[in-house]
Coordinates of C-alpha atoms in Angstrom, one line a residue:
Chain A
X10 CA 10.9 -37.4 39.9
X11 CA 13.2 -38.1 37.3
X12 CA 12.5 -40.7 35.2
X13 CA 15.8 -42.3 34.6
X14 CA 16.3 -42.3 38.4
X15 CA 17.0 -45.9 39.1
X16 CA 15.5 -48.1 42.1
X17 CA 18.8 -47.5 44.8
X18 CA 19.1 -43.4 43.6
X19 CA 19.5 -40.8 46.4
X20 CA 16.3 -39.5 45.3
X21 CA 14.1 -42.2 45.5
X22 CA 15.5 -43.3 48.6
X23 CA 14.2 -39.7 50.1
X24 CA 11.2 -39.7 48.2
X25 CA 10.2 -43.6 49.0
X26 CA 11.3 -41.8 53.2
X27 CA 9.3 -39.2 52.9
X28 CA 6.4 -41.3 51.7
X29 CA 6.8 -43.8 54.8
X30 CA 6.7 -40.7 57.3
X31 CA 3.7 -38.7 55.3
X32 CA 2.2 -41.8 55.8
X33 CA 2.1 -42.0 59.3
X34 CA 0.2 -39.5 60.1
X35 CA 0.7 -37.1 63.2
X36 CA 3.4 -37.7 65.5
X37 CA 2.7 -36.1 69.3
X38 CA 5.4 -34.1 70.9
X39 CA 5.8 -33.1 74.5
X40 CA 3.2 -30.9 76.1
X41 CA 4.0 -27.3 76.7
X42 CA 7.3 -27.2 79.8
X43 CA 5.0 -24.5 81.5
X44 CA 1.4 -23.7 81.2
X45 CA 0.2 -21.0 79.2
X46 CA 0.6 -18.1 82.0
X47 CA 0.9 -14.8 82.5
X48 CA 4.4 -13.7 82.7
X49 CA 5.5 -15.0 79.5
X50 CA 2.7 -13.3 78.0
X51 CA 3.8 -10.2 79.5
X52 CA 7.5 -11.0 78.1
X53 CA 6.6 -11.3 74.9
X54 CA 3.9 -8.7 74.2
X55 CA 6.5 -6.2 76.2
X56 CA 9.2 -7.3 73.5
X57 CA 7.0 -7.1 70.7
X58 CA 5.6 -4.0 71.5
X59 CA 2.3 -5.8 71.5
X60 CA -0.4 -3.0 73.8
X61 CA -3.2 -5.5 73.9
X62 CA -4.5 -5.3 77.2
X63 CA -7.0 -8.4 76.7
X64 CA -3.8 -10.1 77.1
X65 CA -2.1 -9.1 80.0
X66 CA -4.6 -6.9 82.1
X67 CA -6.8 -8.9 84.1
X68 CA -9.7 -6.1 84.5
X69 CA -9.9 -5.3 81.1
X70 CA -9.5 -8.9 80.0
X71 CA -12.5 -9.6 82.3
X72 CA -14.6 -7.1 80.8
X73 CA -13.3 -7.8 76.8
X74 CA -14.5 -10.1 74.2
X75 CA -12.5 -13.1 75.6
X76 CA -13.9 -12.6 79.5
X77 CA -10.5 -13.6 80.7
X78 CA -6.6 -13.4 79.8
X79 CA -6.0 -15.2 77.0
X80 CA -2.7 -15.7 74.8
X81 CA -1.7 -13.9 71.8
X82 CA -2.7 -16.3 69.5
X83 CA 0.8 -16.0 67.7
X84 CA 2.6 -17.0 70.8
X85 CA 1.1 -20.1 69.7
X86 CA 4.4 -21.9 69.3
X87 CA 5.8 -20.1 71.5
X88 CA 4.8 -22.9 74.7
X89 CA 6.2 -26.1 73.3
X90 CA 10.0 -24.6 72.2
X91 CA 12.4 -26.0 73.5
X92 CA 14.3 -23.4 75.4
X93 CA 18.1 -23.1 76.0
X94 CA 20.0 -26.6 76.6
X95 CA 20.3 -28.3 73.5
X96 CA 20.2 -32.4 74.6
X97 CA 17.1 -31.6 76.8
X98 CA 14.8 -34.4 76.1
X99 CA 12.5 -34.3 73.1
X100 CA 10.2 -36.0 70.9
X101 CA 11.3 -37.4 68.0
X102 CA 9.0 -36.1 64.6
X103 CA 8.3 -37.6 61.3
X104 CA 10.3 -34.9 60.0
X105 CA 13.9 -35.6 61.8
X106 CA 14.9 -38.4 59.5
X107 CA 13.9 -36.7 56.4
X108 CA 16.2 -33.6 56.9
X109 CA 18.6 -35.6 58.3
X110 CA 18.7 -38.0 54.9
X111 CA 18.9 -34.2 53.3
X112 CA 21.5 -33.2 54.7
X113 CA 23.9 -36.5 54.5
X114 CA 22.8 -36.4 50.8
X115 CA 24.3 -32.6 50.6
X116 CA 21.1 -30.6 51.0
X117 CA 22.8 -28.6 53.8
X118 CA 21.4 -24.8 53.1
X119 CA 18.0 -24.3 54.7
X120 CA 16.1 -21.3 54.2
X121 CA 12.3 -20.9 55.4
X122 CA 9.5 -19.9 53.1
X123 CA 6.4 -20.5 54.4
X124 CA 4.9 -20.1 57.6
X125 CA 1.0 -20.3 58.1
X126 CA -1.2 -20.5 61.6
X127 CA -4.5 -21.1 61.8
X128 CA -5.9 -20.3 65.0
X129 CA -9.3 -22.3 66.2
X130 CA -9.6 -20.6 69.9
X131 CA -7.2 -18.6 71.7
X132 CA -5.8 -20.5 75.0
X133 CA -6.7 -19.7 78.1
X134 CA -4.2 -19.3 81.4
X135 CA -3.3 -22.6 82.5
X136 CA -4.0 -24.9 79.5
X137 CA -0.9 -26.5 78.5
X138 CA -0.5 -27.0 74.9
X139 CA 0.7 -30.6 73.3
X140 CA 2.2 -30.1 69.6
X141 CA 1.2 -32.9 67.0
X142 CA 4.2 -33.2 64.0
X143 CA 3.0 -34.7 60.8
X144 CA 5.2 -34.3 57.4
X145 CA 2.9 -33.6 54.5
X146 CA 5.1 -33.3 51.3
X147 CA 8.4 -33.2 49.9
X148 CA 8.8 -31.4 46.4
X149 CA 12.0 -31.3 44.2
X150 CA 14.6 -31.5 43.1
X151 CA 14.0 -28.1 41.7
X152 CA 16.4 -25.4 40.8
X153 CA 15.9 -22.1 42.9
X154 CA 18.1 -18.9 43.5
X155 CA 20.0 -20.4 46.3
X156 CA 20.8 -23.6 44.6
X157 CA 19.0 -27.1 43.6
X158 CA 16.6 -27.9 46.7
X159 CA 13.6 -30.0 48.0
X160 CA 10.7 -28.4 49.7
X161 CA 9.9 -29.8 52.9
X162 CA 6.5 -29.1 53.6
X163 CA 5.5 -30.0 57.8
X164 CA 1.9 -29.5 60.2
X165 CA 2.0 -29.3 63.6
X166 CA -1.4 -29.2 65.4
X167 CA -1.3 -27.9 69.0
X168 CA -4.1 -29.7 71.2
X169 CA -5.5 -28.5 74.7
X170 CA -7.3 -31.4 76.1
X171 CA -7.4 -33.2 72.8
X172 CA -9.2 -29.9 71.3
X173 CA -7.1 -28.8 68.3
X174 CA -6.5 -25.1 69.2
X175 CA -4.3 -24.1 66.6
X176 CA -2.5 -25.4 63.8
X177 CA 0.7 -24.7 61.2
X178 CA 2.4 -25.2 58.3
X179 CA 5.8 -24.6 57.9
X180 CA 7.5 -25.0 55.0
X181 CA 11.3 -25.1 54.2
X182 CA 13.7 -25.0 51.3
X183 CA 16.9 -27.7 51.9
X184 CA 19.5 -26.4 49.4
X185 CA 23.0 -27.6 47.9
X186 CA 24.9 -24.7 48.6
X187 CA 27.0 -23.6 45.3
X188 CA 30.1 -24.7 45.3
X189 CA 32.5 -22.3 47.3
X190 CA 29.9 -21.4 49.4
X191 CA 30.2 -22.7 53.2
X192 CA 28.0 -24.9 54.8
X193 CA 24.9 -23.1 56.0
X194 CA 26.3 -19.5 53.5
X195 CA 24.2 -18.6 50.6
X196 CA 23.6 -15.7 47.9
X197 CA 20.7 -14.3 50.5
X198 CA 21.3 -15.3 54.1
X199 CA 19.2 -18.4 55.2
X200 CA 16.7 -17.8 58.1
X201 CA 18.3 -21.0 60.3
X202 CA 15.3 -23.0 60.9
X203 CA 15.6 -22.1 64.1
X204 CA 12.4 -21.3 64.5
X205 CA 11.2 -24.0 62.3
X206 CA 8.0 -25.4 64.3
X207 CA 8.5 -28.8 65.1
X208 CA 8.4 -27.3 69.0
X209 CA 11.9 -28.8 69.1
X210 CA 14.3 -26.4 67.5
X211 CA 15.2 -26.3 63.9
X212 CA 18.8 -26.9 64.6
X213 CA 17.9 -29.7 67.0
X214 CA 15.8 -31.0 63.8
X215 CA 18.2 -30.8 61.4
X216 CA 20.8 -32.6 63.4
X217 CA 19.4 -35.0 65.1
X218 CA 19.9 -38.3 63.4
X219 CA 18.3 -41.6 63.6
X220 CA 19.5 -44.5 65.8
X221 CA 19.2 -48.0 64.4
X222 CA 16.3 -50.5 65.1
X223 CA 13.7 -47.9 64.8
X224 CA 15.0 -46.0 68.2
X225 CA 14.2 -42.7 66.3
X226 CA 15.4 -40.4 69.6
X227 CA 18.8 -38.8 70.5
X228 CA 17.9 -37.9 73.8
X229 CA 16.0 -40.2 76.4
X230 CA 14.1 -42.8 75.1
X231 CA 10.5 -42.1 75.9
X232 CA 9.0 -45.1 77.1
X233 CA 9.8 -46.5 80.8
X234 CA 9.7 -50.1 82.2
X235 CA 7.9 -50.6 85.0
X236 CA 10.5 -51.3 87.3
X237 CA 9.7 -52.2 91.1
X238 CA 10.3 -55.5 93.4
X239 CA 9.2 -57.8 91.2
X240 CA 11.0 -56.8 88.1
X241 CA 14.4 -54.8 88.9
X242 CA 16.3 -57.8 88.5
X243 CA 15.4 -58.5 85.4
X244 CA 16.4 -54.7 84.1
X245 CA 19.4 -54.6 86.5
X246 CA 20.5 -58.0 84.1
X247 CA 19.6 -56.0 80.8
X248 CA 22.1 -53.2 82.2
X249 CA 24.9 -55.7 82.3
X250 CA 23.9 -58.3 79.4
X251 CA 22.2 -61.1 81.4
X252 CA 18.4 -61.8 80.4
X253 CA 17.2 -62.9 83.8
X254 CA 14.2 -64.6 84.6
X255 CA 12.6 -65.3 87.6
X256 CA 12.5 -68.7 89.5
X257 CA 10.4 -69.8 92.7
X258 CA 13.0 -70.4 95.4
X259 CA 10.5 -73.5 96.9
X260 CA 9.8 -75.3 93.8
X261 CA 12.2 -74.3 90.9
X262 CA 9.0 -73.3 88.4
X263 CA 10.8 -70.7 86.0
X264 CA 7.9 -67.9 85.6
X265 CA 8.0 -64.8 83.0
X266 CA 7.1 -62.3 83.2
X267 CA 8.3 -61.8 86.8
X268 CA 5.5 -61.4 90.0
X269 CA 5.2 -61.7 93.7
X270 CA 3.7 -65.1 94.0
X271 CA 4.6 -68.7 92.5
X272 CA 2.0 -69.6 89.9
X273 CA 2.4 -73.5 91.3
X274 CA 3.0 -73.8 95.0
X275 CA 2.1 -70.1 96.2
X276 CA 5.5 -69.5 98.2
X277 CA 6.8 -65.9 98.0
X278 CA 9.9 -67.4 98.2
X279 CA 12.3 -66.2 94.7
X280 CA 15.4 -65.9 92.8
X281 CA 16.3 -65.6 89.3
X282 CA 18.4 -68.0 86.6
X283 CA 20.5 -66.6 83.8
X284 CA 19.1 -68.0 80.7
X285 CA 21.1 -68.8 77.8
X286 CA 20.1 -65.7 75.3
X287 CA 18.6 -68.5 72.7
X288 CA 15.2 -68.7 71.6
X289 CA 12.7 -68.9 68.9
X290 CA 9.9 -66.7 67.6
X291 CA 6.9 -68.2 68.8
X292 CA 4.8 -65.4 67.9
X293 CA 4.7 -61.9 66.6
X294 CA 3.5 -59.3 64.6
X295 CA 4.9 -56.2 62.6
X296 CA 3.8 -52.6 63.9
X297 CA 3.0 -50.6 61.2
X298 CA 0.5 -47.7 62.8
X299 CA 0.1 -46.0 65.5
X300 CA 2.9 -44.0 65.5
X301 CA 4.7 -44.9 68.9
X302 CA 6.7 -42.4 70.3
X303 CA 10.7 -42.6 70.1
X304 CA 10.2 -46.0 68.1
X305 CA 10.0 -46.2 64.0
X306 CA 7.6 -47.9 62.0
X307 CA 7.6 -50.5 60.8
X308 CA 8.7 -52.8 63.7
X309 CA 8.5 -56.5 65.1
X310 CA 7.3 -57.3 68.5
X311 CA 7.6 -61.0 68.7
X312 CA 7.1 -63.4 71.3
X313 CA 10.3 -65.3 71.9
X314 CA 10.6 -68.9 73.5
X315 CA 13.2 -69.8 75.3
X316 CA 14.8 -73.1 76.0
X317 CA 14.3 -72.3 79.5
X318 CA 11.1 -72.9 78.8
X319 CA 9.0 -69.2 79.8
X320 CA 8.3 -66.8 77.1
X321 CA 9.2 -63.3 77.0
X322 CA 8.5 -60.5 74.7
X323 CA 10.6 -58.2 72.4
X324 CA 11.5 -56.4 69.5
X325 CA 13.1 -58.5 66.9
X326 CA 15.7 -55.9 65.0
X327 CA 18.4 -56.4 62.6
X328 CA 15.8 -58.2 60.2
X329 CA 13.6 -56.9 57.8
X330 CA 9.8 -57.5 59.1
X331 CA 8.9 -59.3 56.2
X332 CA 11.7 -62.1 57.2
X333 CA 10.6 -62.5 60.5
X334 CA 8.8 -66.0 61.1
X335 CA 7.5 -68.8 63.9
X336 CA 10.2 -70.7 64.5
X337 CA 12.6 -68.4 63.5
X338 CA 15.9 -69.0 65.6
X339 CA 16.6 -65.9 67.3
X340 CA 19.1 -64.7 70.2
X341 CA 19.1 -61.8 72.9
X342 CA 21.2 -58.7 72.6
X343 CA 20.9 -55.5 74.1
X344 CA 20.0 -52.2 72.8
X345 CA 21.3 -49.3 74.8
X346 CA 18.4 -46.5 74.2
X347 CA 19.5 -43.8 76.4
X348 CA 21.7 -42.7 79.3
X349 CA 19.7 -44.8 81.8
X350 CA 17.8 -47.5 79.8
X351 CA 19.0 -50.8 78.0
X352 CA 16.3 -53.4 76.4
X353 CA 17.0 -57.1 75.5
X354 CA 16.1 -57.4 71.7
X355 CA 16.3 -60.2 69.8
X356 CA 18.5 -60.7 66.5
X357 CA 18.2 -63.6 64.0
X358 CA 20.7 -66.8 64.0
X359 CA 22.1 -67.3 61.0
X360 CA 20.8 -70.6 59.6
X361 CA 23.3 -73.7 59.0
X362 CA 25.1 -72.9 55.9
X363 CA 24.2 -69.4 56.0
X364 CA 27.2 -67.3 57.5
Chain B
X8 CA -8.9 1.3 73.5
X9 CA -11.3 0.9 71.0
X10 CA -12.0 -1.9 68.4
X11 CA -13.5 -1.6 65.3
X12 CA -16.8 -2.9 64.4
X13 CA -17.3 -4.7 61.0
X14 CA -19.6 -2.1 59.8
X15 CA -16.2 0.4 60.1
X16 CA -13.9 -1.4 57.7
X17 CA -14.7 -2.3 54.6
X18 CA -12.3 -4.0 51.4
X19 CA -9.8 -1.0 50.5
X20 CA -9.2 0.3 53.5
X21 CA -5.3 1.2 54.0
X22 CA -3.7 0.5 57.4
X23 CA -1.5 3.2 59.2
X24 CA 2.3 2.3 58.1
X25 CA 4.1 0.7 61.4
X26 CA 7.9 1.1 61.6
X27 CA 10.1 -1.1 64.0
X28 CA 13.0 -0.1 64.6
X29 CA 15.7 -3.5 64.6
X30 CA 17.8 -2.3 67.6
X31 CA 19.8 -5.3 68.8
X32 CA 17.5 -5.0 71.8
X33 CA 14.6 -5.5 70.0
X34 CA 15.7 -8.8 68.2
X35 CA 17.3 -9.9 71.0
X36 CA 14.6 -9.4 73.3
X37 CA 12.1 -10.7 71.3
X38 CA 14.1 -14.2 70.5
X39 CA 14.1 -14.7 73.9
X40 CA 10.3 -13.9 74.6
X41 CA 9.8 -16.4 71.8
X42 CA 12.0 -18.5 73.2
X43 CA 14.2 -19.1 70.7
X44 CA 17.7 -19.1 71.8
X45 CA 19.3 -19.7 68.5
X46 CA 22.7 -18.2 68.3
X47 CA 22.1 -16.3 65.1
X48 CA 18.9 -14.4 66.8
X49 CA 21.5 -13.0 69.6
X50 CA 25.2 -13.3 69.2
X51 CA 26.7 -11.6 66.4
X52 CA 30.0 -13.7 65.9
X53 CA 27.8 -17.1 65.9
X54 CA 25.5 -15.5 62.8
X55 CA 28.5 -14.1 61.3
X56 CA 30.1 -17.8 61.3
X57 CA 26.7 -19.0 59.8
X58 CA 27.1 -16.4 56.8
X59 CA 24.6 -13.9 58.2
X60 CA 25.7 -10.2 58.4
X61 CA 24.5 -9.6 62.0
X62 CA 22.2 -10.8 64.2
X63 CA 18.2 -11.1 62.2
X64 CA 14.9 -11.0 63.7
X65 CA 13.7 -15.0 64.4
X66 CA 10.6 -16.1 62.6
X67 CA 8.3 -16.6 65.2
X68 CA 8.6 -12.5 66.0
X69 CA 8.1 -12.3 62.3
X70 CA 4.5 -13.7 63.5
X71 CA 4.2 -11.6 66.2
X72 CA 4.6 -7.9 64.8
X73 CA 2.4 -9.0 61.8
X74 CA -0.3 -10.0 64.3
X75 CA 0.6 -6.7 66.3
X76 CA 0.4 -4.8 62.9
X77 CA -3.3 -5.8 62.3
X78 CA -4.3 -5.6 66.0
X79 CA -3.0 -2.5 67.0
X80 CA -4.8 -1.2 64.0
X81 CA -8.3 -2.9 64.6
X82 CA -7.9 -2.6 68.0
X83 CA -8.3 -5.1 70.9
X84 CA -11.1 -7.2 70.7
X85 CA -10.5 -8.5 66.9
X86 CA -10.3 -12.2 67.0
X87 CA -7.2 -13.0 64.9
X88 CA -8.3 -16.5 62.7
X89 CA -5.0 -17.4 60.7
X90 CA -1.8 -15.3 59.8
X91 CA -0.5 -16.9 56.7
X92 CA 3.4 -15.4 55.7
X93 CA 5.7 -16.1 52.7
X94 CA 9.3 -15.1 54.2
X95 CA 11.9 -13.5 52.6
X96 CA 15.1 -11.7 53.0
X97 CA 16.3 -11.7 56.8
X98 CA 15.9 -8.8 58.9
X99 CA 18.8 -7.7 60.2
X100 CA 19.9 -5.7 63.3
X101 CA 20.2 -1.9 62.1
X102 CA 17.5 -2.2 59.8
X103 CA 14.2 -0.8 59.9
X104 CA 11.0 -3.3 59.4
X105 CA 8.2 -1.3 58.0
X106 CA 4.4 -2.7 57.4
X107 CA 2.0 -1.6 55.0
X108 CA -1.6 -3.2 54.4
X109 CA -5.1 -3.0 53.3
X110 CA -8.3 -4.8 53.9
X111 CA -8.1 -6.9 50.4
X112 CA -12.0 -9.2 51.4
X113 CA -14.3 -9.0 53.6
X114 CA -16.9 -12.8 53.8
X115 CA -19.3 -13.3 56.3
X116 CA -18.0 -12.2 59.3
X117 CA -14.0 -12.4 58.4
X118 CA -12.0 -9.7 57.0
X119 CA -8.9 -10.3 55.9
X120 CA -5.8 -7.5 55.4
X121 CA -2.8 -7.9 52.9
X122 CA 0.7 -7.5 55.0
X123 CA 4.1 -6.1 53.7
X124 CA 6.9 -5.9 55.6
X125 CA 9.6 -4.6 54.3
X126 CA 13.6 -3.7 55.1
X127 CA 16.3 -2.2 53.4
X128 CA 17.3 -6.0 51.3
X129 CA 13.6 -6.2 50.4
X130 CA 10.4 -8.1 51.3
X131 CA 11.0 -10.1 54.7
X132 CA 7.2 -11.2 55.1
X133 CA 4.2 -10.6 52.9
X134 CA 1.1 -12.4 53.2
X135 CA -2.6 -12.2 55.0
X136 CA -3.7 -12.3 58.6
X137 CA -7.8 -13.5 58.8
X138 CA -9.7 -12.1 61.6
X139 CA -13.2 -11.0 63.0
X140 CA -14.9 -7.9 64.2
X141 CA -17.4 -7.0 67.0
X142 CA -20.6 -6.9 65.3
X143 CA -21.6 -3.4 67.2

């Protein structure tokens, strides 16, 4: 902390970051692609050199300490890497944003210092490993070898079952490279955070930047609708701007959300209306914990009504949570969150007089 | 193969030296049992282009051999409890990655043995791996 550093500085705006993500706690990742099996293990004890047999011989597993295969306990993050393709689909971590904020603000060197595993049980053939990301500190600016730098200090807790099995710190040192230096080029070579822990990829870290409205994920966007008879209309509308609602073909009732069955006269009978996109907050609140996967926090889900008269729910973006009230005019837009998926979300009317 | 029981090592004890020899095979082979398909752990123009000299051994193999270290020395049936590393200079393809240790404390029923592993540029890991022993 400086103490001159004003309210809108680069560094309190990464501190005052850092804060919001060390404050929510662990965020889950994706379980292990494969279960904990025997062929990797046989990969990588073969590469390292690693005689063990309690690992990879079934007989003297049986007979050992363990009474069955188990993993090399340091293969521990081994299961929930990412592998080869680079836009394969991952969980977004409390950590992304804050690297990402580093790097935009010129931290772009990153060399890895600390690396510590604590290991609870050994795993068993067949569990399959889910990694848990929190961010636990940010120190710096402080003046090293390789140039001024924060630490970036992560956890990542792997559970079996929701048994923590293993857990580890990594720590990292994001560095201004001198000037003259390249990008990434330093007095002593950085170890790319390649290997960094989050079970995504350092590289895939450090890149990945943060989409707006609290979408947090590059890749796909983790939650699914429900989409079957009664509903694919409405989402095949959100796919081409229209925010559809359903309407009894017999008596004209308009019903949200959609179903089989009119609510009034019972006929199966149904078709949908376009509605107008206008509406106003009837109710909501602002989601500050749990974590939710591929969403940030904080974030508004309001209920919206519509002239239409139905109400339908959504996230109200482009408007700081604390602004958000009843009655607050609002209208649809549409939020694009991956390849396949596009949500109606609601954005404020600007007020008479306002702009 | 044999393990140790923890009336057989005791605070002080040294640790045989282990030398690995950083043939391209070795760091390449091991990136990929890791999993790890970062350019700079197997293709020497892409770490070139990031500043490195060649192609360097990926952290979570850095893990690995110090684990290895400890258990090929205790033998099998240890039960490794934490591995705790400070990194430092890379380890590059051509070098040689050499460990020395000792048993530094001994508490209850966990030992715990000081790791150095060192190449040609200096320290690349030093730090402690926790673990038990058979009782008999």
């Amino acid at each position: 902390m400086t103490a001159t550093a004003g309210r809108g500085t680069p560094h309190d705006r990464l501190t005052a970051l850092a804060d919001r993500r060390i404050a929510e706690g662990e965020t889950r990742g994706l379980p292990a692609a494969d279960p904990v099996n025997l062929p990797m293990i046989r990969h990588w004890a073969d590469a390292m050199g690693d005689a063990n047999p309690l690992h990879t011989d079934p007989e003297a597993a049986a007979a050992g300490v363990h009474g069955e295969i188990t993993a090399p306990p340091a293969m521990i993050q081994v299961w929930t890497m990412p592998g080869v393709r680079r836009d394969a689909p991952r969980a977004p971590t409390p950590v992304d944003d804050v690297l990402a904020m580093l790097d935009a603000d010129g931290y772009t060197g990153v060399v890895a210092t600390d690396c510590e595993q604590t290991h609870h049980r050994y795993l068993r053939l067949g569990e399959r490993p889910v990694p848990a990301t929190r961010l636990s500190a940010l120190a710096g600016p402080k003046k090293t070898a390789l140039g001024e730098g924060y630490f970036v200090t992560w956890n990542v807790t792997w559970y079996s079952d929701d048994e923590a099995v293993a857990e580890m710190l990594f720590r990292v040192l994001k560095f201004r490279p001198p000037a003259g230096a390249g990008r990434r080029t330093a007095a002593r070579e950085p170890h790319p955070m390649a290997a960094a822990g989050t079970g995504t990829g350092g590289e895939a870290a450090a890149g990945t930047g943060t989409g707006a409205d609290g979408n947090a994920a590059a890749g796909p966007y983790p939650l699914r609708p429900a989409v079957n008879a009664d509903t694919a209309f409405f989402w095949e509308g959100a796919a081409v701007g229209e925010l559809r609602v359903q309407r009894c073909a017999d008596c004209g009732l308009l019903r949200h959300p959609p179903g089989p069955v009119c609510p009034s006269c019972r006929s199966a009978a149904r078709t949908h209306v376009t509605a107008s996109g206008r509406g106003e907050v009837y109710s909501y609140v602002v989601h500050h914990n749990p974590p939710v996967p591929g969403l940030r926090t904080p974030f508004v889900v309001a209920v919206v009504e519509l002239p239409e008269g139905v109400r339908i729910v959504g996230n109200v973006v482009d408007c700081p949570p604390a602004e958000v009230r009843i009655g607050m005019a609002v209208r649809v837009t549409y939020r694009r969150m991956d390849e396949e998926l596009t949500l109606p979300v609601w954005v404020p009317v600007p007020a008479p007089g306002e702009a | 193969m044999r393990t140790f029981t923890a009336d057989q090592a005791g605070v002080g004890t040294v640790l045989p030296e282990l030398a690995v020899e950083l043939t391209p095979t070795l760091i390449i082979s091991t990136a990929l049992a890791t999993m790890d398909f970062t350019p700079v752990h197997h293709d020497v123009e892409g770490a070139r282009a990031q500043g490195a000299k060649d192609i360097f051994l990926n952290i979570l193999t850095t893990m690995g051999l110090v684990e290895r270290y400890v258990t090929d020395w205790t033998g099998p049936e240890a039960i490794i409890r934490g591995i705790k590393v400070r990194l430092g200079v890379p380890a590059y393809a051509g070098d040689r990655l050499t460990f020395t240790g000792s048993v530094t404390a001994h508490e209850g029923d966990e030992f715990t043995v000081g790791v150095r592993g060192r190449v040609g540029l200096g320290d690349h890991a030093s730090g402690t791996v926790r673990f038990s022993l058979p009782a008999r």
